[in-house]
Coordinates of C-alpha atoms in Angstrom, one line a residue:
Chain E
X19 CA -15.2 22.2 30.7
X20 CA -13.5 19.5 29.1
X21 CA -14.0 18.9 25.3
X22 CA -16.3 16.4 24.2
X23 CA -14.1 15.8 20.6
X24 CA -11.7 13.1 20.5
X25 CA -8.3 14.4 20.7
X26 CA -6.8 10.8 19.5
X27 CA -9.0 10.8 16.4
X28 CA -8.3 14.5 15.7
X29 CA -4.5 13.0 15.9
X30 CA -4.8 10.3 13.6
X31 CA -6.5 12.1 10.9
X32 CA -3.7 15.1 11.5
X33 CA -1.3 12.7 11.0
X34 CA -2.6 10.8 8.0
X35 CA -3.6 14.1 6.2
X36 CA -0.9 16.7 7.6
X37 CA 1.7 15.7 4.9
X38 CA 0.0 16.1 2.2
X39 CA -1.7 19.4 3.1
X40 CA 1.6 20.9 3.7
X41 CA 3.2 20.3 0.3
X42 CA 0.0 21.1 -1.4
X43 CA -0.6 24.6 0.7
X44 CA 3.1 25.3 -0.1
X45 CA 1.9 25.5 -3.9
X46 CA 0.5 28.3 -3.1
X47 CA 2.8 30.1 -0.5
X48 CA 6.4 29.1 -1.7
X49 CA 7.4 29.0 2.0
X50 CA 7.3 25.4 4.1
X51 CA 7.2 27.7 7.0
X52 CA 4.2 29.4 5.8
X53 CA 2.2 26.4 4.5
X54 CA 2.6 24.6 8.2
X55 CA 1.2 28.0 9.9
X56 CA -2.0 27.5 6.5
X57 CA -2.3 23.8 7.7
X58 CA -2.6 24.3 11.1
X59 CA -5.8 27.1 10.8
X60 CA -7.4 24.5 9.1
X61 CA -7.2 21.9 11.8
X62 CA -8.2 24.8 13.7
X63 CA -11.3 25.8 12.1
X64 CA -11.6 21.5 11.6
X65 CA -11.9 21.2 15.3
X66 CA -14.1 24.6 16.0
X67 CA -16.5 23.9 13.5
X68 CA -16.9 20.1 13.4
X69 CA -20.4 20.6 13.7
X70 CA -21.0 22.9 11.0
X71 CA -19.1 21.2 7.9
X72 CA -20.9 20.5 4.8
X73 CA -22.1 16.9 6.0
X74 CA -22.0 15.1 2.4
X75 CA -18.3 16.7 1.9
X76 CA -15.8 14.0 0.7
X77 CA -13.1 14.5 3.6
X78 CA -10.2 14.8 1.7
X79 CA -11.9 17.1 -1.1
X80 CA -13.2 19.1 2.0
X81 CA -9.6 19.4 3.6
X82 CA -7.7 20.3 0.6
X83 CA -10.2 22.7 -0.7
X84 CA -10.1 24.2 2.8
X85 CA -6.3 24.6 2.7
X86 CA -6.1 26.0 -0.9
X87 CA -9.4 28.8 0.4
X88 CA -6.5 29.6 3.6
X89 CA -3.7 29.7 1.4
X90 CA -5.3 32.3 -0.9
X91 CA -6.4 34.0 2.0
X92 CA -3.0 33.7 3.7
X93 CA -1.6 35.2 0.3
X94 CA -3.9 38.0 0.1
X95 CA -3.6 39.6 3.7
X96 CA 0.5 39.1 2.9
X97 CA -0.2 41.7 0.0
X98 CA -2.3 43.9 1.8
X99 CA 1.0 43.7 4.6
X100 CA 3.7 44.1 1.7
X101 CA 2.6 45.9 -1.3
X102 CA 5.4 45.4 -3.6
X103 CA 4.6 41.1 -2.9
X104 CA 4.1 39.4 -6.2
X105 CA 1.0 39.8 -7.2
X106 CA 1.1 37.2 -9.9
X107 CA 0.5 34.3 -7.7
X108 CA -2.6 34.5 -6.3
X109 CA -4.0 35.5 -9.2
X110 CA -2.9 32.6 -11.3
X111 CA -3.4 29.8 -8.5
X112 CA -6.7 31.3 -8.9
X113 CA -7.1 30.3 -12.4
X114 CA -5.8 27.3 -12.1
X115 CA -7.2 26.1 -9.1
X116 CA -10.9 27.8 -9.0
X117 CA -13.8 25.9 -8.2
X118 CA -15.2 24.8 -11.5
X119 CA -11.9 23.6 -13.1
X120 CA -10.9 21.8 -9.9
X121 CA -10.1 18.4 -11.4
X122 CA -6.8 19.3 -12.4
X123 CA -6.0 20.6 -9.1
X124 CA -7.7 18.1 -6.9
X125 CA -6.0 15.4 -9.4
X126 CA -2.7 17.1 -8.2
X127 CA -3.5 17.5 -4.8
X128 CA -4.7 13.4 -4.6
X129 CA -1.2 12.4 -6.5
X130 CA 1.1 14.6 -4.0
X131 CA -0.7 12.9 -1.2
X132 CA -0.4 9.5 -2.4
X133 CA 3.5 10.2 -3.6
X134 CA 3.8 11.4 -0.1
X135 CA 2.7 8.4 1.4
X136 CA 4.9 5.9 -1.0
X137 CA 7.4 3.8 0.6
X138 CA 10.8 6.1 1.1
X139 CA 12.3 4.3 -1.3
X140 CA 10.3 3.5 -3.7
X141 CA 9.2 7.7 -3.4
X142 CA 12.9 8.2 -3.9
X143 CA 12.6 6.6 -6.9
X144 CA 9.3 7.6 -8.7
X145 CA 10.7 11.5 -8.0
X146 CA 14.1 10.6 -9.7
X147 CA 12.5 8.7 -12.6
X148 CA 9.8 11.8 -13.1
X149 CA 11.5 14.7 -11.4
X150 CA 14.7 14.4 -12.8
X151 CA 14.5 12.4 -16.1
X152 CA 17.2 9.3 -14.6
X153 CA 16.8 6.5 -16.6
X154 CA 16.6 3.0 -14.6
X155 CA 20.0 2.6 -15.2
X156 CA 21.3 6.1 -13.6
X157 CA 18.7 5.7 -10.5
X158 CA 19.9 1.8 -10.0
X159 CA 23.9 3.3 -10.2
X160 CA 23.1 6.5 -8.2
X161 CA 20.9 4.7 -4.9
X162 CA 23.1 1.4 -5.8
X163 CA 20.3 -0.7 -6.2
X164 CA 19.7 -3.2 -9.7
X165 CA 17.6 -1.8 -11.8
X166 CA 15.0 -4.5 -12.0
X167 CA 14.5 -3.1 -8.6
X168 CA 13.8 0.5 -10.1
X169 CA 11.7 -0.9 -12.5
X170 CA 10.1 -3.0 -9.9
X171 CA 9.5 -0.3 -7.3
X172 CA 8.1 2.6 -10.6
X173 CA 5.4 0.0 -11.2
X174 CA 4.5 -0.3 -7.8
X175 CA 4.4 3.5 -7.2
X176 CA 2.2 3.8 -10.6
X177 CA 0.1 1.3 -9.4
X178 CA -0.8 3.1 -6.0
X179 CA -1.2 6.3 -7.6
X180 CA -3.6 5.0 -10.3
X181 CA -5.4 3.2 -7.1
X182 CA -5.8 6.3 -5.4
X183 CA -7.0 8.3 -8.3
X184 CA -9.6 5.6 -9.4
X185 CA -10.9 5.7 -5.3
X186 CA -11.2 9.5 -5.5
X187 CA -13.0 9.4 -8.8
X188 CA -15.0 6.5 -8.3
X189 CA -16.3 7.7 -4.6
X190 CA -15.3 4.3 -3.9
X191 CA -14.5 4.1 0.1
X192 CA -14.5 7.6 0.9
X193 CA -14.7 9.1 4.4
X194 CA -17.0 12.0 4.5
X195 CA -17.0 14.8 6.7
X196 CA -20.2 13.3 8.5
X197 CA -18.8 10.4 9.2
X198 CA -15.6 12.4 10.9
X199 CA -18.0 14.7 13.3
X200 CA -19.8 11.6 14.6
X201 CA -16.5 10.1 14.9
X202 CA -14.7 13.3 16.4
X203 CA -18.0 14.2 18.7
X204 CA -19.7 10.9 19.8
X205 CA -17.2 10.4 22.6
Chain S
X18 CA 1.0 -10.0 -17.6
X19 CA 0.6 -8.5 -14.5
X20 CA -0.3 -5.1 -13.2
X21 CA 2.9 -4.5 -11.8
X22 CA 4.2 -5.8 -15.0
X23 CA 1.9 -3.9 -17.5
X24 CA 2.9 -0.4 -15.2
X25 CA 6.1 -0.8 -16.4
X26 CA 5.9 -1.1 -19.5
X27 CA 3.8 2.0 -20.0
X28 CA 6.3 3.8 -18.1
X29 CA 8.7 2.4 -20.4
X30 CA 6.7 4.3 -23.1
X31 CA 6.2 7.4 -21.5
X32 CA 9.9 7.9 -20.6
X33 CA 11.1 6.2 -23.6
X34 CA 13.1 3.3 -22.4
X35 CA 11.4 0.4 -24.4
X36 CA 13.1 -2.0 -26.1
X37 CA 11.6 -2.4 -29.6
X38 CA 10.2 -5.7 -28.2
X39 CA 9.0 -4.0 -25.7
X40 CA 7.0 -1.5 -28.2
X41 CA 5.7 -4.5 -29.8
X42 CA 4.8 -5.9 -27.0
X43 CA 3.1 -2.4 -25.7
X44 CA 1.4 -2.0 -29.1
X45 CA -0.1 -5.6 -28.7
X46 CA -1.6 -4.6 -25.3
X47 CA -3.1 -1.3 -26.6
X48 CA -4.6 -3.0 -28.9
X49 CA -5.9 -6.2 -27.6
X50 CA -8.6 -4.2 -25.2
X51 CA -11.1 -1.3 -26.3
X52 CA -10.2 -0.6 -22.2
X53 CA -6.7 -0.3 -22.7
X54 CA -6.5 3.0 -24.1
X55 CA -8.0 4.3 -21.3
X56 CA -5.9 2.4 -18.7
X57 CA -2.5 4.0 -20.7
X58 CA -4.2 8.0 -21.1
X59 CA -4.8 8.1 -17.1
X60 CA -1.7 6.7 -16.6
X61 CA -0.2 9.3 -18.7
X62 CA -2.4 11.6 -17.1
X63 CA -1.1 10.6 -13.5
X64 CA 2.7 10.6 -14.9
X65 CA 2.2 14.6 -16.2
X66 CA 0.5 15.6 -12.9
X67 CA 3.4 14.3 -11.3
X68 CA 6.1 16.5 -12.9
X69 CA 5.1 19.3 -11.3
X70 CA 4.6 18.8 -7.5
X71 CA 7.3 20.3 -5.5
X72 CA 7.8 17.2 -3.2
X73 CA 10.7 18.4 -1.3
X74 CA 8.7 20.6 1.8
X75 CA 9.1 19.1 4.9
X76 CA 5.9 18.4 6.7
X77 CA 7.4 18.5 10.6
X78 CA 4.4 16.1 11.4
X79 CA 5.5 16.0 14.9
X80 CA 6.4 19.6 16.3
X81 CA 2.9 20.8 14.5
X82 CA 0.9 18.0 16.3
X83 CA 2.4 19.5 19.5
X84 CA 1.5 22.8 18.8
X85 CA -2.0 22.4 17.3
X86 CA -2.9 19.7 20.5
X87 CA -1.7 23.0 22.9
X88 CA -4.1 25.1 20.9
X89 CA -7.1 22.7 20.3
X90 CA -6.7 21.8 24.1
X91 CA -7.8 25.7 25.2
X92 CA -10.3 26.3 22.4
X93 CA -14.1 24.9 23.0
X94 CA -16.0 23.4 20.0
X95 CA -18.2 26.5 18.4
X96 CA -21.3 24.0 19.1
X97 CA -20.6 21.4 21.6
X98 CA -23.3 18.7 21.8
X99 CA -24.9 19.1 25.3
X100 CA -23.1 17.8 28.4
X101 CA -24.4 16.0 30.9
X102 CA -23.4 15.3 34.5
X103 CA -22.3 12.1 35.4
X104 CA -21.8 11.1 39.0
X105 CA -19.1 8.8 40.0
X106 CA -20.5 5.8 40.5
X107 CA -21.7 5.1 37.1
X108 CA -18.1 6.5 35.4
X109 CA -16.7 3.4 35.4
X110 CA -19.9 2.0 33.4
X111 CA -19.5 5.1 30.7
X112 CA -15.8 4.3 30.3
X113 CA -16.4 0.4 29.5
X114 CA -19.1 1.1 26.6
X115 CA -17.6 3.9 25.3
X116 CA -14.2 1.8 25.2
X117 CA -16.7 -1.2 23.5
X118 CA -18.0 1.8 21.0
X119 CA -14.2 3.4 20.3
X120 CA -13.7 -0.8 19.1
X121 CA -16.2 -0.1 16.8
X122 CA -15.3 3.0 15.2
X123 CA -11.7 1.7 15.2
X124 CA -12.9 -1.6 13.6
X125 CA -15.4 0.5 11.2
X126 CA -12.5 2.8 10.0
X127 CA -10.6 -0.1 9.1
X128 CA -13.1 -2.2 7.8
X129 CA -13.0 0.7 5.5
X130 CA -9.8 0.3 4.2
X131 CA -9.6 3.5 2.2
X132 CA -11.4 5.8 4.3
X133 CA -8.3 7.8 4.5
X134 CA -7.6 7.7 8.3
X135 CA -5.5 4.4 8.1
X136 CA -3.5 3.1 5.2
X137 CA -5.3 0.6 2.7
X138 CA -4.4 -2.8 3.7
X139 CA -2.2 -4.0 0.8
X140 CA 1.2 -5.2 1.4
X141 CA 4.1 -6.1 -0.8
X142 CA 7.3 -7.5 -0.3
X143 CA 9.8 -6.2 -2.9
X144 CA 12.2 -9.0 -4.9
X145 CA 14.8 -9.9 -1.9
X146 CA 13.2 -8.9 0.6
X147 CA 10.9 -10.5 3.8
X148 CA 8.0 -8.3 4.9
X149 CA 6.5 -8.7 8.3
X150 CA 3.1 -7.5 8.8
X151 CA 0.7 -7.4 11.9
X152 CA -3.1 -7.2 10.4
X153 CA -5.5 -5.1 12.6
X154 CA -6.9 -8.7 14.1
X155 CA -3.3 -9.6 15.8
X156 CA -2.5 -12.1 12.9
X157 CA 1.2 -12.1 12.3
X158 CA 2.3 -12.3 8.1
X159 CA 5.6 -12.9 7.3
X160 CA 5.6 -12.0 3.6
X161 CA 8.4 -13.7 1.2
X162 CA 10.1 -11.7 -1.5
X163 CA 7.6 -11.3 -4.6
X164 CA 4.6 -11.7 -2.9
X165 CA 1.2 -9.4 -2.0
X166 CA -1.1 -9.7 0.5
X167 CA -4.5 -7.9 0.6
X168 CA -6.9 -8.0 3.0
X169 CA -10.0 -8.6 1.4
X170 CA -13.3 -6.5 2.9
X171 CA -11.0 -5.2 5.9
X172 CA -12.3 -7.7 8.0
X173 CA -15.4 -5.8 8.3
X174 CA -17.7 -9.1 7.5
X175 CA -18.4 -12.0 9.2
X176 CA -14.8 -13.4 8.4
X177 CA -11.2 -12.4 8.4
X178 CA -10.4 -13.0 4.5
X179 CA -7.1 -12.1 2.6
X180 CA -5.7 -12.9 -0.6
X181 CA -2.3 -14.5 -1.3
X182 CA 0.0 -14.1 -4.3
X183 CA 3.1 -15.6 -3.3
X184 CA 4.1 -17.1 -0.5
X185 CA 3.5 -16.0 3.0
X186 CA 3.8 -17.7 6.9
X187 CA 0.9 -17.1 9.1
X188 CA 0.5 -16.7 13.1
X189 CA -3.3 -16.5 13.0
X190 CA -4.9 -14.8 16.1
X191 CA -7.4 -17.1 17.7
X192 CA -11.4 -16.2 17.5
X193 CA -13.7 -18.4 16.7
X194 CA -16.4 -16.5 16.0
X195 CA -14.5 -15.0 12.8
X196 CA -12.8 -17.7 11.1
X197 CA -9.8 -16.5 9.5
X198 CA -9.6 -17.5 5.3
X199 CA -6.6 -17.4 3.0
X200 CA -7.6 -16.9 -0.8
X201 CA -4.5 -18.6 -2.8
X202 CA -4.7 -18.9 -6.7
X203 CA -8.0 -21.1 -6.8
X204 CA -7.5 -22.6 -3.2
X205 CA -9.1 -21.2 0.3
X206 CA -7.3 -21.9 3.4
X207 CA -9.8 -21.9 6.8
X208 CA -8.6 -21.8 10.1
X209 CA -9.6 -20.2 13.3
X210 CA -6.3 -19.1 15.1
X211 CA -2.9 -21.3 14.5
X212 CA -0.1 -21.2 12.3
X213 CA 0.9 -22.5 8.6
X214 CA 2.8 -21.7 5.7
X215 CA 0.8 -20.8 2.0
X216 CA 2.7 -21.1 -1.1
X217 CA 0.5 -19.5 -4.6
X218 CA 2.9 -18.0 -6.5
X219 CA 0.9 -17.8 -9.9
X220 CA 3.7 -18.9 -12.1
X221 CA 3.8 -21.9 -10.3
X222 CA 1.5 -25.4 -11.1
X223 CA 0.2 -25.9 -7.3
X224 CA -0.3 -24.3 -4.2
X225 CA 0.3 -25.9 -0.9
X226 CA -0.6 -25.1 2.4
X227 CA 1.8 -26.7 5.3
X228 CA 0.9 -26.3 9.0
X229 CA 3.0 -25.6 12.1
X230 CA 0.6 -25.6 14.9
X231 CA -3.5 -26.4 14.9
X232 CA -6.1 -27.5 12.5
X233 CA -6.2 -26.3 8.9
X234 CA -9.1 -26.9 6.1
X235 CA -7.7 -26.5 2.6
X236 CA -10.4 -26.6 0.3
X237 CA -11.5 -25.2 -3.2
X238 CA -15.1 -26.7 -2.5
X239 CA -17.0 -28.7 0.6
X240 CA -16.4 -31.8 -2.0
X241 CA -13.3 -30.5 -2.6
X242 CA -11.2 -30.8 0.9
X243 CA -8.7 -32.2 3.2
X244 CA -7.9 -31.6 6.9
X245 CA -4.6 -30.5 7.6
X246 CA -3.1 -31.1 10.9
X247 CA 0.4 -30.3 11.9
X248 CA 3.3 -31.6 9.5
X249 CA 1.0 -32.0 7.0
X250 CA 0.9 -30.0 3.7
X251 CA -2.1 -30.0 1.3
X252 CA -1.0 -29.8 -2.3
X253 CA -3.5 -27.9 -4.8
X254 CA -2.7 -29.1 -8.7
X255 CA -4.1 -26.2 -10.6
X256 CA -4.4 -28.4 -13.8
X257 CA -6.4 -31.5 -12.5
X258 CA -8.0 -29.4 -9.6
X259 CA -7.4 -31.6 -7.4
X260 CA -6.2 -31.8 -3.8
X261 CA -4.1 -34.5 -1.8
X262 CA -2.2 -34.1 1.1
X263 CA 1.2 -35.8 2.4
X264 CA 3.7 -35.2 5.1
X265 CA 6.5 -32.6 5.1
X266 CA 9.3 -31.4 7.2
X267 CA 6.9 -28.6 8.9
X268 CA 10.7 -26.5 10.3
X269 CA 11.8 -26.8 6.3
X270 CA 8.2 -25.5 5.0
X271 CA 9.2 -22.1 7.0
X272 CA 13.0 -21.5 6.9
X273 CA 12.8 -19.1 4.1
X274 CA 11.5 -17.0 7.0
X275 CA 15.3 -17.1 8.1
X276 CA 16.5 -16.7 4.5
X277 CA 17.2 -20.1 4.1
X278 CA 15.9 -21.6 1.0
X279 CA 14.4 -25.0 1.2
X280 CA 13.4 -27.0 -1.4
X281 CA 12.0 -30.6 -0.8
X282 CA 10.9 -32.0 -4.0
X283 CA 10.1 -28.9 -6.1
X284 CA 9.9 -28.9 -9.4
X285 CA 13.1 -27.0 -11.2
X286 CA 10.9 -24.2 -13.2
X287 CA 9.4 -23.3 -9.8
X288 CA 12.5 -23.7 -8.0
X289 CA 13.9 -21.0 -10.5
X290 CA 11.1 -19.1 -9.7
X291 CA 11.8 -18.7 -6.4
X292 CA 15.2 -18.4 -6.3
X293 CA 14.5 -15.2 -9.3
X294 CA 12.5 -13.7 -6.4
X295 CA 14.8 -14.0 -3.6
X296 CA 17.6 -12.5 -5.5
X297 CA 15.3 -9.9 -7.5
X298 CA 16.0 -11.3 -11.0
X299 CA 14.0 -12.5 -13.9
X300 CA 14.5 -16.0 -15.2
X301 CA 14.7 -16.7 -19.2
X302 CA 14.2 -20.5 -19.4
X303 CA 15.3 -21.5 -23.0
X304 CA 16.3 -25.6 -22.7
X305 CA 14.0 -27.8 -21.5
X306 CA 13.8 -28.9 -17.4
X307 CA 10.6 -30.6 -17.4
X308 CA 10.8 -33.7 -14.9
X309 CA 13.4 -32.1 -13.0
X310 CA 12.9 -32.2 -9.1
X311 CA 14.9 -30.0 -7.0
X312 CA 15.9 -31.6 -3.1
X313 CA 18.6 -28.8 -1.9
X314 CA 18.8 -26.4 1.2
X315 CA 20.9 -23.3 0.2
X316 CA 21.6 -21.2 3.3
X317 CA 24.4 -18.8 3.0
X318 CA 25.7 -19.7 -0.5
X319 CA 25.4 -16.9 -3.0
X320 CA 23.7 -17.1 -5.9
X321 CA 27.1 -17.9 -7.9
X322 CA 27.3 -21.1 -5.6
X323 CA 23.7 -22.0 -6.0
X324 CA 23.5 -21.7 -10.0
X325 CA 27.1 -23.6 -9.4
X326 CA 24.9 -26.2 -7.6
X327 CA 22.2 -26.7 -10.2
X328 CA 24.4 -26.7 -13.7
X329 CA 26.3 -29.7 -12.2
X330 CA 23.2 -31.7 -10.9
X331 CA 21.2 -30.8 -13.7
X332 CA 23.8 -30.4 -16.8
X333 CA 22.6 -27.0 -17.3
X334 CA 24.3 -23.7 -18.3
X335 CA 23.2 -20.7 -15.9
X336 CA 24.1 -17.4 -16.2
X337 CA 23.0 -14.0 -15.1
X338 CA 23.3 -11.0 -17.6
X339 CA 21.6 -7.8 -17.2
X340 CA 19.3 -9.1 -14.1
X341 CA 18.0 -12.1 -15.9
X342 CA 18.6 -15.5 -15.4
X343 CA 19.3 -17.3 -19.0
X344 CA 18.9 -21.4 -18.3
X345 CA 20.3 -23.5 -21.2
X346 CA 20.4 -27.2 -21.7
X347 CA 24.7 -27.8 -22.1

């Protein structure tokens, strides 16, 4: 029998959220590869259990939370395969990413999303201004741009990230996971 | 000062590039709001965070959607909500509402602007450049350099409403059930589907509206109004309040849209204005241009040519250091 979840609104939300999920799980597993293969089960388990989710969830919350839970998971069965793994890692991503003292880590997981979702250029330069230390003038010679135009694009990359930050804390127009299963099951 | 503006300068701060004018300036701020200390600590909170994120993974959006669709396609939902058989003859019936009801969910996800599946509904066009924007209604924006668009309530209401900083040129999708509204620096724009041209820049003493096609109201109030019909441009003086209307050249009102610049009785400061956001530079006005009217089309000159232009008409000494525009009397 044919599903009766919609596969283009499963698409859209992979696509919107996929990004993000895959920089953020590859906090935890240092391996791109690895963190596509974490992303994917929890699309998976999105799409199996649709019906089950925590209702009052905030989407995002729900989706990154899920991703970190896989990627300790993902972590721990590597170090049951290969004993002499680091064991370091998952025991500090668990410290600093535990329930209780989330904020930092859901803070970092909203920023990467939204830096993810900048412009390319203006992302280009936001990560050369905070990654790398340039100052306006070295990212205006190095991308051959003015650097009113760095200064211009910073501010509007600041301004986005502050935007999304003040939505997330301020449960201001969030998507719930409710509101995704009646949207991924009414059809 | 702006946000845009005010972002900067924090980041100026927090990577130590300010000018001690611009500590003063950033000291004057701090302290001129009990809210402003806040504003500057999440920022600084948001710039930390940020160090840290290793932003160079690559995501491979595309091969991974192909390979989760092939597995989501064999596996059933754990609980599927109860099927039902549906003979043939009433298929055609299902598919129409549930086409009417995907409208809605598709309209409901972006009334809601944020709601994560589809990208909030602000748009920018950086110094330089034209941005052109189709809204989720079929309405066509053509954006001019220095200006922001956001669509107000995601069209989720009764009416299509957006607001305008800057200047933008509008192809409004007809319905006239929803009436399509332009908030611009103090002035409303109401149509139902046609086209026009709105300039608010907020530097700038008026905004006009000028229409290419249809009927236009341009109002700040019911008292307050004037029909605009094609050729026409309604001029909004933000001192007085008031609004008049006269005829204009409706193919000059729209040519920046080609990158031609087209100025038919503008003020000089404005025109400056203008002309700093095409070319991405700031303009320092020290002498005094008050009076001055500005009739000139520039087309492929470059900005040399142009300032060439103005110091002769105007007896003025231009010139551009470090990205700004210095204007002296001679």
């Amino acid at each position: 029998m044919a599903t009766h979840q919609n596969i283009e609104l499963f698409e859209q939300l992979f696509r919107r959220y996929q990004p993000g999920l895959v920089a953020f799980a590859n906090t935890f597993t240092r391996s791109p590869e690895d963190a596509r293969e974490v992303v994917q089960e929890v699309f998976i388990s999105v799409w199996q259990n649709v019906e089950n989710l925590r209702a009052d969830d905030n989407l995002k919350s729900y989706l990154f939370t899920a991703t970190r839970n896989k990627s300790l998971n993902f972590l721990a069965k590597k170090k049951l395969q290969t004993v002499d793994a680091e064991p370091v890692v998952v025991e500090r991503h668990h410290s600093t990413h535990n329930e209780g003292a989330s904020d930092a880590g859901e803070l970092e997981s909203i920023i990467f999303d939204e830096v993810q979702r900048l412009p390319e250029k203006c992302r280009e330069i936001f990560i050369l201004s905070r990654q790398e230390g340039l100052s306006y003038k070295e990212i205006a010679e190095r991308l051959d741009v003015s650097p009113k135009t760095v200064e211009n694009q910073i501010g509007i990359a600041l301004s986005r990230l502050k935007k999304a930050v003040d939505d997330y804390r301020q449960d201001r127009g969030k998507f719930s996971v409710r509101q995704m299963m009646w949207l991924l099951t009414f059809f | 000062m702006t946000e845009q503006e005010l972002n900067i300068l924090i980041h100026k701060q927090l990577t130590g590039q300010a000018s001690p004018a611009e500590n003063e300036q950033f000291e004057a701020w701090l302290t001129s709001d009990g809210a402003n200390p806040g504003y500057f600590q999440k920022m600084a909170e948001i710039w930390a965070t940020a160090e840290n994120l290793d932003l160079t993974v690559q995501p491979e959006t595309d091969a991974e959607w192909e390979k989760l669709h092939q597995k989501v396609s064999t596996i059933q939902p754990a609980s599927k909500p109860s099927a039902k058989i549906i003979r043939m003859g009433t298929a055609w019936r299902l598919a129409a509402a549930a086409a009417v009801v995907l409208g809605v969910a598709l309209w409901w996800l972006l009334g809601r602007g944020d709601a994560g599946l589809i990208e909030p509904m602000n748009f920018a066009a950086a110094s330089g450049k034209i941005e052109n924007i189709t809204l989720p209604d079929g309405t066509l924006v053509a954006l001019n350099a220095g200006s922001t668009l956001e669509a107000l309530q995601g069209f989720g209401g009764d009416d299509r409403r957006v607001k305008l900083s800057g200047e933008a040129y509008f192809q409004v999708k007809s319905n006239r059930s929803k009436p399509f509204l332009v908030d611009a620096n103090g002035a409303t724009v109401r149509v139902v589907g046609t086209e026009f041209n709105v300039r608010a820049y907020p530097g700038s003493q008026s905004v006009t509206a000028s229409v290419a096609e249809g009927k236009v109201e341009f109002f700040t109030s019911e008292q307050n109004k004037v029909q605009l019909t094609p050729g026409m441009e309604g001029i909004f003086e933000k001192t007085s309040g008031k609004i008049t209307a006269r005829q204009v050249d409706a193919n000059a009102v729209a040519a920046w849209r080609q990158g031609k610049l087209v100025f038919d009785n503008v003020p000089l400061v404005e025109a400056l204005d203008i002309l700093g956001r095409h070319y991405g530079i700031s303009v320092k006005i020290e002498g005094n241009i008050a009076g001055k009217q500005l009739f000139s089309t520039f087309e492929n000159e470059t900005l040399e040519e142009i300032l060439k232009t103005l110091e002769l008409t105007y007896d003025l000494n231009l010139t551009v250091k470090n990205d700004t525009l210095l204007v002296r009397n001679k």
